[in-house]
mmCIF file of C-alpha atoms in Angstrom:
data_model
loop_
_atom_site.group_PDB
_atom_site.id
_atom_site.type_symbol
_atom_site.label_atom_id
_atom_site.label_comp_id
_atom_site.label_asym_id
_atom_site.label_seq_id
_atom_site.Cartn_x
_atom_site.Cartn_y
_atom_site.Cartn_z
ATOM 1 C CA UNK A 1 85.623 109.890 88.155
ATOM 2 C CA UNK A 2 86.575 113.872 89.895
ATOM 3 C CA UNK A 3 88.485 114.092 92.777
ATOM 4 C CA UNK A 4 86.739 115.672 96.305
ATOM 5 C CA UNK A 5 87.351 119.034 96.500
ATOM 6 C CA UNK A 6 89.297 119.921 99.163
ATOM 7 C CA UNK A 7 91.684 122.878 100.972
ATOM 8 C CA UNK A 8 95.261 121.873 100.360
ATOM 9 C CA UNK A 9 95.277 124.110 104.129
ATOM 10 C CA UNK A 10 93.483 125.410 106.806
ATOM 11 C CA UNK A 11 95.264 126.198 110.766
ATOM 12 C CA UNK A 12 94.007 126.933 113.825
ATOM 13 C CA UNK A 13 95.126 127.947 117.358
ATOM 14 C CA UNK A 14 94.442 125.892 120.056
ATOM 15 C CA UNK A 15 91.456 125.895 121.542
ATOM 16 C CA UNK A 16 89.969 128.017 118.080
ATOM 17 C CA UNK A 17 87.464 125.862 115.680
ATOM 18 C CA UNK A 18 88.167 125.141 112.534
ATOM 19 C CA UNK A 19 86.319 123.679 109.267
ATOM 20 C CA UNK A 20 87.417 121.475 106.546
ATOM 21 C CA UNK A 21 84.940 122.024 103.460
ATOM 22 C CA UNK A 22 84.471 118.858 100.908
ATOM 23 C CA UNK A 23 83.295 119.503 97.569
ATOM 24 C CA UNK A 24 81.942 117.003 95.137
ATOM 25 C CA UNK A 25 78.661 116.982 92.836
ATOM 26 C CA UNK A 26 74.635 115.810 93.433
ATOM 27 C CA UNK A 27 76.303 111.841 91.762
ATOM 28 C CA UNK A 28 77.850 112.283 95.511
ATOM 29 C CA UNK A 29 78.035 114.548 98.672
ATOM 30 C CA UNK A 30 74.916 116.024 97.555
ATOM 31 C CA UNK A 31 73.219 112.363 96.529
ATOM 32 C CA UNK A 32 74.013 110.061 99.897
ATOM 33 C CA UNK A 33 74.409 110.720 103.052
ATOM 34 C CA UNK A 34 77.523 107.913 103.096
ATOM 35 C CA UNK A 35 80.186 110.867 103.808
ATOM 36 C CA UNK A 36 83.425 109.500 106.558
ATOM 37 C CA UNK A 37 85.844 111.520 106.755
ATOM 38 C CA UNK A 38 90.021 110.084 108.202
ATOM 39 C CA UNK A 39 92.676 111.399 110.269
ATOM 40 C CA UNK A 40 96.384 110.578 109.022
ATOM 41 C CA UNK A 41 99.281 111.445 111.126
ATOM 42 C CA UNK A 42 103.126 111.164 108.642
ATOM 43 C CA UNK A 43 103.665 107.707 108.009
ATOM 44 C CA UNK A 44 100.427 106.593 109.639
ATOM 45 C CA UNK A 45 97.790 104.874 108.618
ATOM 46 C CA UNK A 46 93.868 106.526 107.867
ATOM 47 C CA UNK A 47 91.774 106.364 110.878
ATOM 48 C CA UNK A 48 88.141 106.876 110.749
ATOM 49 C CA UNK A 49 87.400 109.984 112.400
ATOM 50 C CA UNK A 50 83.150 110.321 111.055
ATOM 51 C CA UNK A 51 80.874 108.320 109.041
ATOM 52 C CA UNK A 52 77.252 109.383 107.710
ATOM 53 C CA UNK A 53 78.585 113.044 107.384
ATOM 54 C CA UNK A 54 77.782 113.314 110.872
ATOM 55 C CA UNK A 55 78.975 109.872 112.827
ATOM 56 C CA UNK A 56 81.224 109.577 115.471
ATOM 57 C CA UNK A 57 83.095 106.474 116.496
ATOM 58 C CA UNK A 58 83.443 104.902 119.787
ATOM 59 C CA UNK A 59 86.666 107.081 120.931
ATOM 60 C CA UNK A 60 87.107 109.331 119.042
ATOM 61 C CA UNK A 61 86.039 112.417 120.417
ATOM 62 C CA UNK A 62 83.057 115.083 120.822
ATOM 63 C CA UNK A 63 85.344 117.891 119.187
ATOM 64 C CA UNK A 64 84.931 116.282 115.528
ATOM 65 C CA UNK A 65 81.779 116.940 114.115
ATOM 66 C CA UNK A 66 80.172 116.241 110.249
ATOM 67 C CA UNK A 67 77.699 118.588 108.507
ATOM 68 C CA UNK A 68 76.871 118.381 105.442
ATOM 69 C CA UNK A 69 74.377 121.249 103.155
ATOM 70 C CA UNK A 70 73.863 120.699 99.420
ATOM 71 C CA UNK A 71 77.620 118.962 97.887
ATOM 72 C CA UNK A 72 79.599 120.169 100.349
ATOM 73 C CA UNK A 73 80.509 118.666 103.240
ATOM 74 C CA UNK A 74 82.413 120.126 106.290
ATOM 75 C CA UNK A 75 84.259 118.677 109.358
ATOM 76 C CA UNK A 76 84.482 121.408 112.269
ATOM 77 C CA UNK A 77 87.271 120.657 115.157
ATOM 78 C CA UNK A 78 85.977 122.342 118.473
ATOM 79 C CA UNK A 79 89.122 123.525 121.172
ATOM 80 C CA UNK A 80 91.360 123.005 118.687
ATOM 81 C CA UNK A 81 94.750 120.381 120.932
ATOM 82 C CA UNK A 82 98.558 120.367 118.835
ATOM 83 C CA UNK A 83 97.351 116.479 118.391
ATOM 84 C CA UNK A 84 94.990 117.374 115.800
ATOM 85 C CA UNK A 85 97.709 118.409 113.761
ATOM 86 C CA UNK A 86 97.426 115.826 111.080
ATOM 87 C CA UNK A 87 95.984 115.515 107.061
ATOM 88 C CA UNK A 88 91.970 115.655 107.050
ATOM 89 C CA UNK A 89 90.208 113.535 103.864
ATOM 90 C CA UNK A 90 86.691 112.714 103.643
ATOM 91 C CA UNK A 91 85.568 110.247 100.973
ATOM 92 C CA UNK A 92 81.911 109.894 99.620
ATOM 93 C CA UNK A 93 80.024 107.090 98.107
ATOM 94 C CA UNK A 94 79.123 107.269 94.510
ATOM 95 C CA UNK A 95 76.382 106.632 91.653
ATOM 96 C CA UNK A 96 78.325 104.400 90.256
ATOM 97 C CA UNK A 97 78.751 102.810 93.138
ATOM 98 C CA UNK A 98 82.368 103.782 93.595
ATOM 99 C CA UNK A 99 83.917 105.379 96.352
ATOM 100 C CA UNK A 100 85.929 108.767 95.582
ATOM 101 C CA UNK A 101 88.137 110.569 98.042
ATOM 102 C CA UNK A 102 89.310 113.930 98.350
ATOM 103 C CA UNK A 103 92.451 115.067 97.940
ATOM 104 C CA UNK A 104 93.022 116.020 101.648
ATOM 105 C CA UNK A 105 93.735 119.292 103.677
ATOM 106 C CA UNK A 106 96.780 119.620 106.015
ATOM 107 C CA UNK A 107 95.666 121.057 109.738
ATOM 108 C CA UNK A 108 97.496 122.910 111.010
ATOM 109 C CA UNK A 109 98.303 124.091 115.201
ATOM 110 C CA UNK A 110 99.099 127.706 114.975
ATOM 111 C CA UNK B 1 89.759 93.000 118.680
ATOM 112 C CA UNK B 2 90.201 93.369 114.595
ATOM 113 C CA UNK B 3 93.331 93.675 112.833
ATOM 114 C CA UNK B 4 93.753 93.962 109.293
ATOM 115 C CA UNK B 5 98.178 93.324 108.128
ATOM 116 C CA UNK B 6 98.756 93.563 104.203
ATOM 117 C CA UNK B 7 101.221 90.777 102.981
ATOM 118 C CA UNK B 8 103.328 91.495 100.020
ATOM 119 C CA UNK B 9 106.830 91.369 97.669
ATOM 120 C CA UNK B 10 107.350 95.866 98.517
ATOM 121 C CA UNK B 11 109.434 95.553 94.589
ATOM 122 C CA UNK B 12 107.905 94.490 91.678
ATOM 123 C CA UNK B 13 109.163 95.705 88.488
ATOM 124 C CA UNK B 14 107.723 97.031 85.649
ATOM 125 C CA UNK B 15 105.215 95.551 83.290
ATOM 126 C CA UNK B 16 104.590 92.665 85.816
ATOM 127 C CA UNK B 17 101.946 92.292 89.236
ATOM 128 C CA UNK B 18 101.368 93.560 92.225
ATOM 129 C CA UNK B 19 99.942 90.963 94.399
ATOM 130 C CA UNK B 20 99.183 91.730 97.960
ATOM 131 C CA UNK B 21 96.917 89.604 100.504
ATOM 132 C CA UNK B 22 95.516 91.339 103.434
ATOM 133 C CA UNK B 23 95.045 89.507 106.452
ATOM 134 C CA UNK B 24 92.020 89.656 108.805
ATOM 135 C CA UNK B 25 92.795 88.302 112.921
ATOM 136 C CA UNK B 26 89.751 88.814 115.282
ATOM 137 C CA UNK B 27 86.643 88.068 113.355
ATOM 138 C CA UNK B 28 85.976 86.026 110.098
ATOM 139 C CA UNK B 29 85.634 87.584 106.991
ATOM 140 C CA UNK B 30 82.114 85.274 105.695
ATOM 141 C CA UNK B 31 80.575 85.541 109.322
ATOM 142 C CA UNK B 32 79.470 89.582 108.641
ATOM 143 C CA UNK B 33 77.430 91.888 106.432
ATOM 144 C CA UNK B 34 80.942 94.226 106.487
ATOM 145 C CA UNK B 35 83.061 94.397 102.918
ATOM 146 C CA UNK B 36 86.186 94.421 102.746
ATOM 147 C CA UNK B 37 88.695 97.121 100.361
ATOM 148 C CA UNK B 38 92.005 97.468 99.322
ATOM 149 C CA UNK B 39 92.642 101.338 98.839
ATOM 150 C CA UNK B 40 96.459 103.013 98.318
ATOM 151 C CA UNK B 41 98.104 106.609 98.546
ATOM 152 C CA UNK B 42 101.408 107.901 96.905
ATOM 153 C CA UNK B 43 104.182 108.711 98.573
ATOM 154 C CA UNK B 44 103.416 112.502 99.659
ATOM 155 C CA UNK B 45 100.204 112.156 97.785
ATOM 156 C CA UNK B 46 96.244 112.252 98.621
ATOM 157 C CA UNK B 47 93.672 108.502 98.979
ATOM 158 C CA UNK B 48 92.966 106.160 96.412
ATOM 159 C CA UNK B 49 89.746 103.770 96.364
ATOM 160 C CA UNK B 50 91.131 100.805 95.019
ATOM 161 C CA UNK B 51 87.883 98.817 95.735
ATOM 162 C CA UNK B 52 85.900 96.388 97.836
ATOM 163 C CA UNK B 53 84.663 92.890 98.136
ATOM 164 C CA UNK B 54 82.420 91.164 99.899
ATOM 165 C CA UNK B 55 82.951 87.605 101.578
ATOM 166 C CA UNK B 56 81.328 85.939 98.165
ATOM 167 C CA UNK B 57 83.010 87.203 95.696
ATOM 168 C CA UNK B 58 81.430 90.131 94.749
ATOM 169 C CA UNK B 59 83.073 93.245 93.787
ATOM 170 C CA UNK B 60 83.414 96.912 92.891
ATOM 171 C CA UNK B 61 86.595 99.471 91.847
ATOM 172 C CA UNK B 62 87.160 102.142 90.284
ATOM 173 C CA UNK B 63 86.668 102.163 87.394
ATOM 174 C CA UNK B 64 90.179 103.809 86.549
ATOM 175 C CA UNK B 65 92.152 101.036 87.608
ATOM 176 C CA UNK B 66 89.030 98.312 86.469
ATOM 177 C CA UNK B 67 91.190 97.319 83.675
ATOM 178 C CA UNK B 68 93.644 95.995 85.912
ATOM 179 C CA UNK B 69 93.118 94.563 89.106
ATOM 180 C CA UNK B 70 90.969 91.936 90.683
ATOM 181 C CA UNK B 71 90.264 90.364 93.825
ATOM 182 C CA UNK B 72 89.679 87.509 96.091
ATOM 183 C CA UNK B 73 88.959 86.362 99.281
ATOM 184 C CA UNK B 74 89.837 83.240 100.719
ATOM 185 C CA UNK B 75 87.199 82.343 103.885
ATOM 186 C CA UNK B 76 88.979 79.212 104.278
ATOM 187 C CA UNK B 77 92.679 81.601 105.113
ATOM 188 C CA UNK B 78 90.452 84.676 106.726
ATOM 189 C CA UNK B 79 92.437 86.488 103.931
ATOM 190 C CA UNK B 80 91.877 88.680 100.837
ATOM 191 C CA UNK B 81 93.608 89.570 98.725
ATOM 192 C CA UNK B 82 94.517 92.198 95.870
ATOM 193 C CA UNK B 83 95.731 91.369 92.217
ATOM 194 C CA UNK B 84 97.352 94.642 89.875
ATOM 195 C CA UNK B 85 98.627 94.043 86.869
ATOM 196 C CA UNK B 86 101.236 95.802 84.323
ATOM 197 C CA UNK B 87 101.412 97.774 86.469
ATOM 198 C CA UNK B 88 103.800 101.426 85.863
ATOM 199 C CA UNK B 89 105.803 102.770 87.884
ATOM 200 C CA UNK B 90 102.605 105.036 89.198
ATOM 201 C CA UNK B 91 101.409 102.377 91.186
ATOM 202 C CA UNK B 92 104.099 102.506 93.549
ATOM 203 C CA UNK B 93 102.060 104.086 97.036
ATOM 204 C CA UNK B 94 101.559 102.706 100.540
ATOM 205 C CA UNK B 95 98.470 100.134 99.801
ATOM 206 C CA UNK B 96 96.427 99.860 102.885
ATOM 207 C CA UNK B 97 93.519 97.199 103.709
ATOM 208 C CA UNK B 98 90.785 97.461 106.089
ATOM 209 C CA UNK B 99 87.093 97.239 106.813
ATOM 210 C CA UNK B 100 84.018 98.888 104.498
ATOM 211 C CA UNK B 101 80.159 99.145 105.127
ATOM 212 C CA UNK B 102 77.931 98.435 103.087
ATOM 213 C CA UNK B 103 78.671 101.472 100.184
ATOM 214 C CA UNK B 104 82.028 102.228 101.638
ATOM 215 C CA UNK B 105 80.693 104.661 103.499
ATOM 216 C CA UNK B 106 83.322 104.184 106.283
ATOM 217 C CA UNK B 107 87.000 101.948 106.358
ATOM 218 C CA UNK B 108 87.544 101.227 109.961
ATOM 219 C CA UNK B 109 90.617 99.851 111.087
ATOM 220 C CA UNK B 110 93.217 99.833 108.490
ATOM 221 C CA UNK B 111 95.979 97.443 108.133
ATOM 222 C CA UNK B 112 99.455 99.632 109.392
ATOM 223 C CA UNK B 113 100.380 99.212 105.050
ATOM 224 C CA UNK B 114 102.767 98.494 102.550
ATOM 225 C CA UNK B 115 105.037 100.264 100.334
ATOM 226 C CA UNK B 116 104.995 98.733 97.158
ATOM 227 C CA UNK B 117 107.646 99.933 94.809
ATOM 228 C CA UNK B 118 107.763 99.365 91.062
ATOM 229 C CA UNK B 119 111.009 98.934 89.249
ATOM 230 C CA UNK B 120 113.108 97.455 87.207
#
């Protein structure tokens, strides 16, 4: 199984909105609404930010939102804040009953 | 509050078996509809799903690791474990355990992670 494709890096200024894409195939992202997004700070464990494409766990800021179109899922962060600077990973359930992660995207807040 | 904690050797020799245990506190592994998973992250690299296990013992593994991976659960100790055989330097990583949804559609919460280095 191949990793989902994410941009290596994205950047934005405080207050702006950014979007991170996560591209797969019809066998994973496009075939199921089981896409999740994780935020990871250096040296820390990942934190669940979005599950099932667009659902936010309790306690996650509503500045984070998720969506999907075809084989590409997206994470949007609005009102960018310095604390949002981190690595972000997407994941998807696959037709083989396995899970695949994206390669990760480093978000820089300028 | 649900918490997970990984434990095991931090150093394993090449060709030997890596064994880790995840202790779950704050909830019973056997009294839930959740799965329990292992994910690893080589230094400076991305996340890799290793596999998931249900309290009944049903397991699902990453095809690329399937021939070397075994997961088990001990409901009496509220723990689940990972064995990875014939390790090489490529298996050096931070290993995380986490609670999962039925379709690995989410992992939450995660353990703090434990670094396992494969070296002679």
